[in-house]
């Protein structure tokens, strides 16, 4: 694309040997300056495409990060001085005219990629930080992801509809950010946790296929993969089932992936939630590596060994683990598993005796010969491996071994390729709250599996067996997003509310507008949303989403650049009917 303007003919990084002999103008920031005597200064001039070496004869006052325009003739670099690391490494500009467009203070930190800079300082001067090649690259990847998603959705007939930012509380289950109303002191808007209810109303409104690249706000503790505000591709369609949604979303994700990596992923395999939990101990399995959880309960059904007398025994096998792990490391893994809630972690080495693999050391001596042999064969272990077993309640075993598996085998974020995975058949409820009411695994508008409607009626523990028509999309162990087939029938919706302990009056007060809407002709509908920050981070090979967000908040939710959040003055507070805490 031609990016020339009235001030420049070329981008710095794109001046090439083909331009030798022509006069060019480039504009940018002084990246580096090297002096070779009083009358010879080399300036690396930088824009987002890279740097170009400019040879300036006279001693201009050009310091780091000055913004300048240079005009001169392109020539080949003298023999032996070419820089193969730079796209423009074979040429330089013999500068005839220099114009300082803007002088600059010395930068608050070096802009090279090697220096580690404290994050608060980076964020306070994010405009300087953004000049780094890594962030420029990431922002451009992000822009490509956004436009590919738009293309992907629009080519399937989805239209972009914008939903409001000032809303009543939405049901994603996180804490709301609220905005006080000046007109109605004491009343508040919520900022949307997602456009969930509006997109469903769009379906009742006949939109048929809606999407939006939506900003969502949730007041939750921040982590590497979570910010207060984040962007998601939000989508909903009418007269569809689960399969249709998989196709729509996989196509958009494939489009985005191809736009960044050049390769279109063909496979979006599926796994049921229960399989994911049993085999990986996680509802967001990282399938870039093996080390699956193996069921050993049967083997220990009549065991003499006290440690394995438990409702569930599972194990994992770490190939080459006896060499890779020191005794200290093993001890600290045991401690870590205790912190995760296990009573203990049984470990054994796999050794070679005669011509067969045997369990050795650790708790090996407590196992009978048959148990040992059965464990080795179930885990497919061979000499040099290390095996780890946990015996406890099933949920706990899965949880602890799932975390241990990641701890021992998870590759770095930018290795092992991109493995998308649909996780299907989530349970409708994920457990019970302190007051005994079940907790929805997704949100209360998720359609139960129609075969499980009877269980829904039973209540109690049986509720945990109710499957839902909810699904997640997972990439390399990160939950990219979730969605579900929605309830569009008032009777089922009321039944689910009743299970959740939401009284009809409360349901009416909170979601009455949606229930009313359903009374006016609701098409069956389903939808999905996935996080664009997360997808972009993984495509860019970044482990922290802050690296793909132009202006992120710190881990504690502050913005060191603008000083948000900050107090507002008394008059403003009074106008809103608020008082500052003392
Ligand atoms: N509203 C859901 C979320 O933001 C996604 C969906 O069910 O479509 O997680």
XYZ file of C-alpha atoms and ligand atoms in Angstrom:
591
model
C 0.000 0.000 0.000
C 1.253 3.480 -0.820
C 1.697 5.380 2.431
C 3.374 8.413 0.920
C 2.091 11.836 1.964
C 2.893 15.453 1.259
C 5.752 15.083 3.789
C 7.268 11.725 2.837
C 7.834 9.711 -0.272
C 8.756 6.471 1.504
C 8.337 4.636 4.757
C 11.651 4.198 6.575
C 11.722 0.415 6.606
C 10.683 0.171 2.981
C 13.445 2.110 1.260
C 15.193 -0.577 -0.788
C 18.030 -1.169 -3.247
C 15.494 -0.484 -6.026
C 15.481 3.162 -4.878
C 19.234 3.649 -5.292
C 19.857 6.881 -7.141
C 16.508 8.493 -6.372
C 15.836 11.276 -3.929
C 13.467 10.302 -1.136
C 11.916 11.937 1.903
C 11.341 9.956 5.077
C 9.802 11.030 8.381
C 10.065 9.421 11.778
C 11.749 9.203 15.164
C 15.486 9.183 15.774
C 16.127 5.614 16.868
C 19.909 5.685 17.207
C 22.676 8.074 16.517
C 26.326 7.201 15.963
C 28.990 9.801 15.439
C 31.928 9.177 13.227
C 33.862 12.384 13.639
C 32.417 15.876 13.715
C 31.037 15.882 10.221
C 29.675 12.408 9.900
C 26.673 11.277 11.880
C 24.664 8.139 11.267
C 21.045 8.372 12.255
C 18.708 5.389 12.264
C 15.319 6.881 11.523
C 12.326 4.822 12.608
C 8.660 4.525 11.767
C 6.361 1.555 12.191
C 7.823 -0.204 9.186
C 11.356 -0.252 10.546
C 14.479 1.885 10.382
C 16.619 3.362 7.645
C 20.176 4.575 8.022
C 20.607 8.250 7.236
C 24.037 9.782 6.813
C 23.997 13.383 7.936
C 26.974 15.491 7.041
C 26.600 18.478 9.268
C 26.306 18.183 12.954
C 22.606 18.813 13.508
C 21.269 18.619 17.005
C 19.394 15.350 16.556
C 18.734 13.396 19.709
C 16.886 10.226 20.559
C 13.207 10.347 19.689
C 13.351 13.694 17.921
C 10.796 13.709 15.128
C 12.462 14.632 11.874
C 12.042 14.711 8.150
C 15.077 13.789 6.064
C 15.448 14.217 2.362
C 18.344 12.809 0.379
C 19.604 10.380 -2.181
C 19.500 6.657 -1.667
C 22.812 4.905 -2.182
C 24.237 1.491 -1.593
C 26.136 1.107 1.626
C 29.881 0.850 1.196
C 31.053 -2.741 0.712
C 31.198 -4.669 3.974
C 28.831 -2.371 5.895
C 25.485 -3.838 4.862
C 23.250 -4.968 7.721
C 21.566 -8.259 6.828
C 19.213 -7.936 9.827
C 17.434 -4.925 8.368
C 15.101 -4.924 5.415
C 16.725 -1.651 4.415
C 20.154 -2.912 5.425
C 21.801 -2.654 2.028
C 21.167 1.031 1.482
C 21.440 4.339 3.255
C 20.220 7.860 2.598
C 22.783 10.546 1.977
C 20.883 13.348 3.577
C 20.674 16.773 1.937
C 18.003 18.361 4.076
C 17.028 17.797 7.671
C 13.973 19.297 9.281
C 13.335 18.841 12.964
C 9.554 18.563 13.220
C 9.528 18.124 16.944
C 12.226 18.048 19.628
C 11.884 15.438 22.376
C 12.824 14.910 25.993
C 15.077 11.903 26.526
C 12.747 8.872 26.512
C 11.707 7.558 29.947
C 13.128 4.122 29.093
C 15.171 2.615 26.284
C 13.067 1.504 23.351
C 15.016 -1.614 22.536
C 13.325 -4.953 23.126
C 16.048 -6.206 25.436
C 15.703 -3.879 28.390
C 13.139 -5.027 30.979
C 11.090 -2.014 31.998
C 8.777 -1.844 34.983
C 5.208 -2.162 33.771
C 3.877 0.906 35.567
C 6.519 3.034 33.874
C 5.738 1.488 30.509
C 2.041 2.193 30.978
C 2.575 5.726 32.283
C 4.345 6.492 29.011
C 2.410 4.075 26.863
C 2.697 6.436 23.871
C 6.460 5.866 23.956
C 6.077 2.150 24.661
C 3.787 1.825 21.642
C 6.626 2.887 19.352
C 8.388 -0.433 20.022
C 8.392 -2.909 17.185
C 6.720 -5.562 19.341
C 3.716 -3.420 20.210
C 3.431 -2.026 16.704
C 3.360 -5.571 15.451
C 0.789 -6.619 18.031
C -1.543 -3.690 17.321
C -1.388 -4.449 13.636
C -2.110 -8.125 14.272
C -5.076 -7.050 16.336
C -6.400 -4.798 13.595
C -6.108 -7.695 11.160
C -7.979 -9.967 13.561
C -10.795 -7.428 13.874
C -11.182 -6.886 10.187
C -10.987 -10.613 9.420
C -13.702 -11.298 11.977
C -15.908 -8.646 10.428
C -15.285 -10.146 7.016
C -15.925 -13.647 8.338
C -19.210 -12.727 9.960
C -20.492 -10.474 7.188
C -19.794 -13.042 4.519
C -22.199 -15.301 6.404
C -24.966 -12.711 6.476
C -24.404 -11.329 9.977
C -25.035 -7.621 10.410
C -23.352 -5.410 12.979
C -25.777 -3.958 15.506
C -24.566 -1.701 18.309
C -26.091 -2.176 21.728
C -26.038 0.404 24.543
C -23.310 0.968 27.125
C -25.618 2.322 29.818
C -27.825 -0.591 30.728
C -29.525 -2.375 33.551
C -27.503 -5.164 35.106
C -26.701 -8.068 32.721
C -26.515 -11.682 33.799
C -22.924 -12.867 33.267
C -22.470 -13.394 36.965
C -19.606 -10.971 37.576
C -19.732 -7.719 39.527
C -21.085 -4.760 37.576
C -19.415 -1.432 37.047
C -22.087 1.145 37.756
C -22.692 4.709 36.650
C -24.742 7.026 38.863
C -27.736 8.726 37.307
C -27.838 12.524 37.686
C -31.510 12.716 36.754
C -32.476 10.054 39.242
C -30.138 10.376 42.212
C -29.737 7.034 43.944
C -30.277 5.108 40.722
C -27.530 3.591 38.640
C -26.853 2.285 35.216
C -24.658 -0.756 34.859
C -22.017 -0.970 32.183
C -22.691 -4.103 30.125
C -20.939 -7.308 31.141
C -21.941 -8.420 27.650
C -24.682 -7.556 25.152
C -26.405 -10.847 26.059
C -29.964 -9.650 26.641
C -29.910 -7.118 23.825
C -28.730 -9.659 21.306
C -31.546 -11.952 22.336
C -33.962 -9.047 21.938
C -32.510 -8.506 18.453
C -33.553 -12.061 17.655
C -37.081 -11.395 18.865
C -36.854 -8.266 16.726
C -36.225 -10.265 13.565
C -32.563 -9.318 13.042
C -31.833 -12.990 12.250
C -28.012 -12.796 12.332
C -26.400 -10.267 14.655
C -22.786 -9.632 15.466
C -20.844 -6.931 17.208
C -17.268 -6.388 18.241
C -18.416 -5.402 21.670
C -16.756 -3.856 24.682
C -17.674 -5.707 27.872
C -16.974 -4.627 31.418
C -16.689 -6.863 34.460
C -15.448 -5.808 37.862
C -13.349 -8.894 38.577
C -9.801 -9.384 39.807
C -7.372 -8.948 36.957
C -5.023 -11.623 35.667
C -2.779 -12.151 32.665
C -5.800 -13.085 30.575
C -8.317 -10.684 32.097
C -8.886 -6.915 32.131
C -11.823 -4.914 33.517
C -12.840 -4.090 29.988
C -12.323 -6.389 27.080
C -13.502 -6.839 23.531
C -15.423 -9.785 22.277
C -16.912 -10.960 19.079
C -20.519 -11.262 20.142
C -22.916 -13.113 17.867
C -26.435 -14.499 17.828
C -28.551 -16.147 15.156
C -32.158 -17.296 14.794
C -33.593 -20.639 13.696
C -30.289 -22.340 14.395
C -28.907 -25.066 16.614
C -25.531 -25.730 18.141
C -24.028 -27.087 14.912
C -24.846 -23.895 13.015
C -23.118 -21.794 15.658
C -19.989 -23.956 15.487
C -19.848 -23.399 11.756
C -20.350 -19.612 11.931
C -17.816 -19.078 14.659
C -15.219 -21.539 13.368
C -15.341 -19.741 10.013
C -14.736 -16.337 11.596
C -11.933 -17.675 13.785
C -10.370 -19.446 10.808
C -10.505 -16.197 8.835
C -8.771 -14.322 11.665
C -6.148 -17.029 12.099
C -5.379 -17.086 8.409
C -5.140 -13.299 8.305
C -2.383 -13.429 10.926
C -0.537 -16.682 10.295
C -1.236 -17.270 6.609
C -2.574 -20.733 7.404
C -6.270 -21.499 7.651
C -7.055 -23.977 10.414
C -9.171 -26.768 8.980
C -10.004 -28.666 12.119
C -12.091 -27.556 15.024
C -12.413 -30.883 16.853
C -14.957 -31.431 19.601
C -14.725 -32.972 23.013
C -17.493 -33.384 25.560
C -17.125 -31.549 28.821
C -17.049 -34.792 30.760
C -14.279 -36.218 28.553
C -12.285 -33.032 28.910
C -12.587 -33.236 32.681
C -11.729 -36.931 32.843
C -8.834 -36.844 30.378
C -7.348 -33.424 31.029
C -8.781 -32.416 34.392
C -9.914 -29.143 32.854
C -12.810 -27.708 30.895
C -10.248 -25.862 28.774
C -7.790 -28.581 27.845
C -4.449 -27.696 26.366
C -4.128 -30.456 23.782
C -0.761 -29.358 22.439
C 0.784 -32.123 24.521
C -0.194 -35.550 25.827
C 0.242 -36.654 29.436
C -3.476 -37.367 29.702
C -5.081 -38.336 32.991
C -5.553 -42.096 33.075
C -8.290 -43.825 35.042
C -6.818 -46.270 37.585
C -9.757 -46.637 39.987
C -10.543 -50.195 38.938
C -6.932 -51.304 39.412
C -7.061 -50.225 43.038
C -10.609 -51.435 43.733
C -9.412 -54.042 46.267
C -6.066 -52.548 47.188
C -4.289 -53.110 50.498
C -2.470 -49.814 50.090
C -4.204 -47.236 52.283
C -3.206 -44.266 50.128
C -5.096 -45.691 47.178
C -8.289 -46.615 49.022
C -10.388 -43.805 47.591
C -13.440 -43.306 45.372
C -11.223 -42.303 42.451
C -7.605 -42.926 41.470
C -6.043 -41.386 38.387
C -2.502 -40.966 37.196
C -0.315 -39.197 34.678
C 2.985 -40.239 33.196
C 5.753 -37.770 32.496
C 8.036 -39.087 29.769
C 11.686 -38.853 30.821
C 10.602 -37.551 34.217
C 13.168 -39.452 36.280
C 15.995 -37.520 34.630
C 14.161 -34.237 34.264
C 13.012 -33.870 37.892
C 15.315 -33.592 40.875
C 14.274 -34.944 44.276
C 13.749 -31.367 45.446
C 11.497 -30.608 42.533
C 9.426 -33.710 43.250
C 9.086 -32.703 46.890
C 7.931 -29.265 45.924
C 5.394 -30.743 43.481
C 3.970 -32.733 46.391
C 3.667 -29.506 48.368
C 2.044 -27.726 45.436
C -0.541 -30.497 45.082
C -1.348 -30.133 48.774
C -1.963 -26.440 48.203
C -4.315 -27.353 45.373
C -6.305 -29.430 47.862
C -4.898 -32.966 47.545
C -4.056 -34.987 50.651
C -0.895 -36.030 48.878
C 0.719 -36.883 45.591
C 2.020 -40.411 45.031
C 5.021 -40.572 42.704
C 7.097 -43.424 41.381
C 9.979 -43.785 38.991
C 9.795 -46.204 36.128
C 12.931 -48.339 36.010
C 14.111 -51.159 33.832
C 14.431 -54.618 35.424
C 15.414 -57.528 33.229
C 13.596 -56.586 30.096
C 10.540 -54.954 31.574
C 9.567 -51.620 33.090
C 8.885 -51.627 36.834
C 7.821 -49.031 39.352
C 10.536 -47.964 41.686
C 11.091 -45.603 44.626
C 8.403 -43.293 45.977
C 5.321 -45.288 47.018
C 6.171 -48.223 44.723
C 6.727 -50.586 47.648
C 3.072 -50.297 48.725
C 1.773 -51.664 45.427
C 1.254 -55.346 44.731
C 3.015 -56.802 41.698
C -0.303 -56.930 39.811
C -1.110 -53.326 40.673
C 2.336 -52.195 39.537
C 2.068 -54.012 36.258
C -1.456 -52.727 35.662
C -0.446 -49.120 36.392
C 2.498 -49.323 34.014
C 0.384 -50.760 31.273
C -2.555 -48.349 31.769
C -0.218 -45.352 31.691
C 1.865 -46.745 28.837
C 4.928 -45.971 30.958
C 8.439 -47.000 30.083
C 11.813 -46.866 31.778
C 12.940 -43.330 32.597
C 9.395 -41.989 32.997
C 7.937 -40.684 36.204
C 4.358 -41.454 37.212
C 2.144 -39.421 39.525
C -1.057 -40.702 41.121
C -3.754 -38.941 43.094
C -6.456 -40.786 45.027
C -9.430 -38.848 46.379
C -12.906 -37.618 45.448
C -13.257 -37.582 41.658
C -13.587 -33.807 41.302
C -10.501 -33.212 43.374
C -8.432 -35.832 41.568
C -9.280 -34.281 38.223
C -8.583 -30.787 39.442
C -5.200 -31.552 40.991
C -3.908 -33.801 38.221
C -5.155 -31.347 35.609
C -3.055 -28.586 37.172
C -0.071 -30.911 37.656
C -0.234 -31.927 34.012
C 0.030 -28.281 32.957
C 2.803 -27.625 35.430
C 4.873 -30.513 34.077
C 4.189 -30.444 30.390
C 2.768 -27.173 29.150
C 4.773 -25.671 26.282
C 5.415 -21.908 26.103
C 2.624 -19.845 24.570
C 4.234 -19.541 21.139
C 5.097 -23.217 20.656
C 3.222 -26.293 19.570
C 0.890 -24.753 16.982
C -2.715 -23.590 17.351
C -5.146 -26.214 18.600
C -8.739 -25.079 18.591
C -11.245 -27.252 20.404
C -14.982 -27.044 20.959
C -15.978 -28.246 24.406
C -19.616 -29.372 24.287
C -22.301 -30.718 26.616
C -21.421 -28.572 29.583
C -23.488 -29.266 32.670
C -26.262 -26.736 33.262
C -25.113 -26.194 36.848
C -21.582 -26.300 38.155
C -22.272 -26.763 41.856
C -24.279 -25.279 44.686
C -24.014 -21.910 46.403
C -23.807 -21.630 50.193
C -27.602 -21.204 50.369
C -28.074 -24.497 48.484
C -29.179 -23.010 45.175
C -27.418 -24.395 42.101
C -24.945 -22.176 40.262
C -25.457 -21.852 36.508
C -22.367 -22.993 34.604
C -23.085 -20.482 31.831
C -25.969 -18.069 32.331
C -29.620 -18.578 33.221
C -30.807 -18.277 29.614
C -29.032 -21.426 28.515
C -31.222 -24.197 27.166
C -30.972 -27.478 29.070
C -30.368 -30.628 27.067
C -33.899 -31.625 26.118
C -33.296 -35.250 27.233
C -32.490 -33.994 30.712
C -35.608 -31.912 31.360
C -36.924 -34.578 33.756
C -33.799 -34.379 35.898
C -34.367 -30.646 36.065
C -37.704 -31.384 37.687
C -36.130 -33.678 40.274
C -33.975 -31.003 41.871
C -31.286 -31.668 44.481
C -28.071 -33.492 43.551
C -29.737 -34.727 40.344
C -29.396 -31.188 38.991
C -25.656 -31.646 38.580
C -26.390 -34.320 35.998
C -28.430 -31.991 33.792
C -26.513 -31.282 30.605
C -26.920 -27.970 28.861
C -26.675 -26.853 25.288
C -23.721 -24.688 26.164
C -20.304 -24.867 24.569
C -16.913 -23.232 24.831
C -14.193 -22.618 22.302
C -10.741 -23.353 23.655
C -7.355 -22.568 22.133
C -4.171 -24.047 23.593
C -5.655 -24.206 27.075
C -7.198 -20.739 27.033
C -10.958 -20.358 27.119
C -11.590 -18.147 24.108
C -15.314 -17.913 24.601
C -18.667 -19.423 25.403
C -22.124 -19.618 24.059
C -25.308 -21.594 24.126
C -28.606 -22.406 22.586
C -30.994 -20.124 24.463
C -34.244 -20.828 26.127
C -36.951 -19.251 24.000
C -39.903 -20.817 25.819
C -41.306 -19.170 28.886
C -42.204 -22.464 30.596
C -38.632 -23.772 30.442
C -37.237 -20.400 31.433
C -39.477 -20.342 34.484
C -38.437 -23.871 35.375
C -34.756 -22.893 35.239
C -35.383 -19.753 37.277
C -37.213 -21.873 39.839
C -34.220 -24.248 40.067
C -31.909 -21.294 40.546
C -34.092 -20.083 43.388
C -35.107 -16.980 41.446
C -38.685 -16.236 42.503
C -41.114 -15.229 39.750
C -41.314 -11.701 41.186
C -37.538 -11.349 41.183
C -37.300 -12.796 37.676
C -39.897 -10.318 36.541
C -38.090 -7.427 38.189
C -34.661 -8.350 36.792
C -35.420 -9.815 33.406
C -39.093 -9.039 32.936
C -38.430 -7.170 29.715
C -36.855 -10.279 28.198
C -39.588 -12.584 29.440
C -42.207 -10.177 28.119
C -40.421 -10.084 24.787
C -40.514 -13.873 24.618
C -44.280 -13.583 24.976
C -44.457 -11.725 21.658
C -42.984 -14.392 19.408
C -39.415 -15.503 19.986
C -37.573 -17.536 17.368
C -35.372 -20.374 18.593
C -31.931 -18.828 18.768
C -28.356 -19.470 19.826
C -25.138 -17.550 20.029
C -21.604 -17.192 21.099
C -18.952 -14.720 22.167
C -15.186 -14.962 22.183
C -12.519 -12.698 23.535
C -10.599 -10.793 20.917
C -7.840 -9.866 23.356
C -7.194 -13.537 24.079
C -7.353 -14.668 20.476
C -5.012 -11.868 19.427
C -2.562 -12.612 22.231
C -2.320 -16.263 21.228
C -1.975 -15.449 17.553
C 0.750 -12.939 18.422
C 2.506 -15.445 20.711
C 1.991 -13.273 23.795
C 1.201 -14.727 27.207
C -0.289 -11.521 28.608
C -3.232 -9.799 26.938
C -1.856 -6.418 28.026
C 0.698 -6.767 25.221
C -2.067 -6.679 22.619
C -4.126 -3.852 24.131
C -3.163 -0.285 23.256
C -4.008 1.201 26.638
C -4.430 -1.539 29.238
C -4.783 -1.228 32.992
C -2.274 -2.584 35.469
C -2.935 -5.750 37.438
C -4.561 -3.625 40.128
C -6.894 -1.983 37.620
C -5.223 1.420 37.498
C -4.258 3.425 34.453
C -0.932 5.109 35.300
C -1.236 7.218 32.136
C -4.489 9.054 32.877
C -4.554 8.320 36.594
C -7.903 6.591 36.421
C -9.623 5.871 38.687
C -9.496 9.288 40.340
C -11.688 11.212 42.786
C -14.249 13.698 41.509
C -14.975 16.969 43.261
C -17.641 17.580 45.884
C -19.976 19.554 43.647
C -19.965 16.807 41.071
C -20.657 14.215 43.747
C -23.548 16.219 45.167
C -25.086 16.626 41.749
C -25.122 12.837 41.508
C -26.570 12.472 44.967
C -23.385 10.785 46.206
C -21.083 11.327 49.138
C -17.369 10.494 49.161
C -16.372 7.877 51.743
C -14.550 9.427 54.690
N -22.921 -13.559 26.849
C -21.964 -14.632 26.928
C -20.643 -14.123 27.453
O -20.337 -12.955 27.309
C -21.711 -15.280 25.626
C -22.915 -15.890 25.022
O -23.584 -16.705 25.686
O -23.193 -15.584 23.864
O -19.849 -14.883 27.989
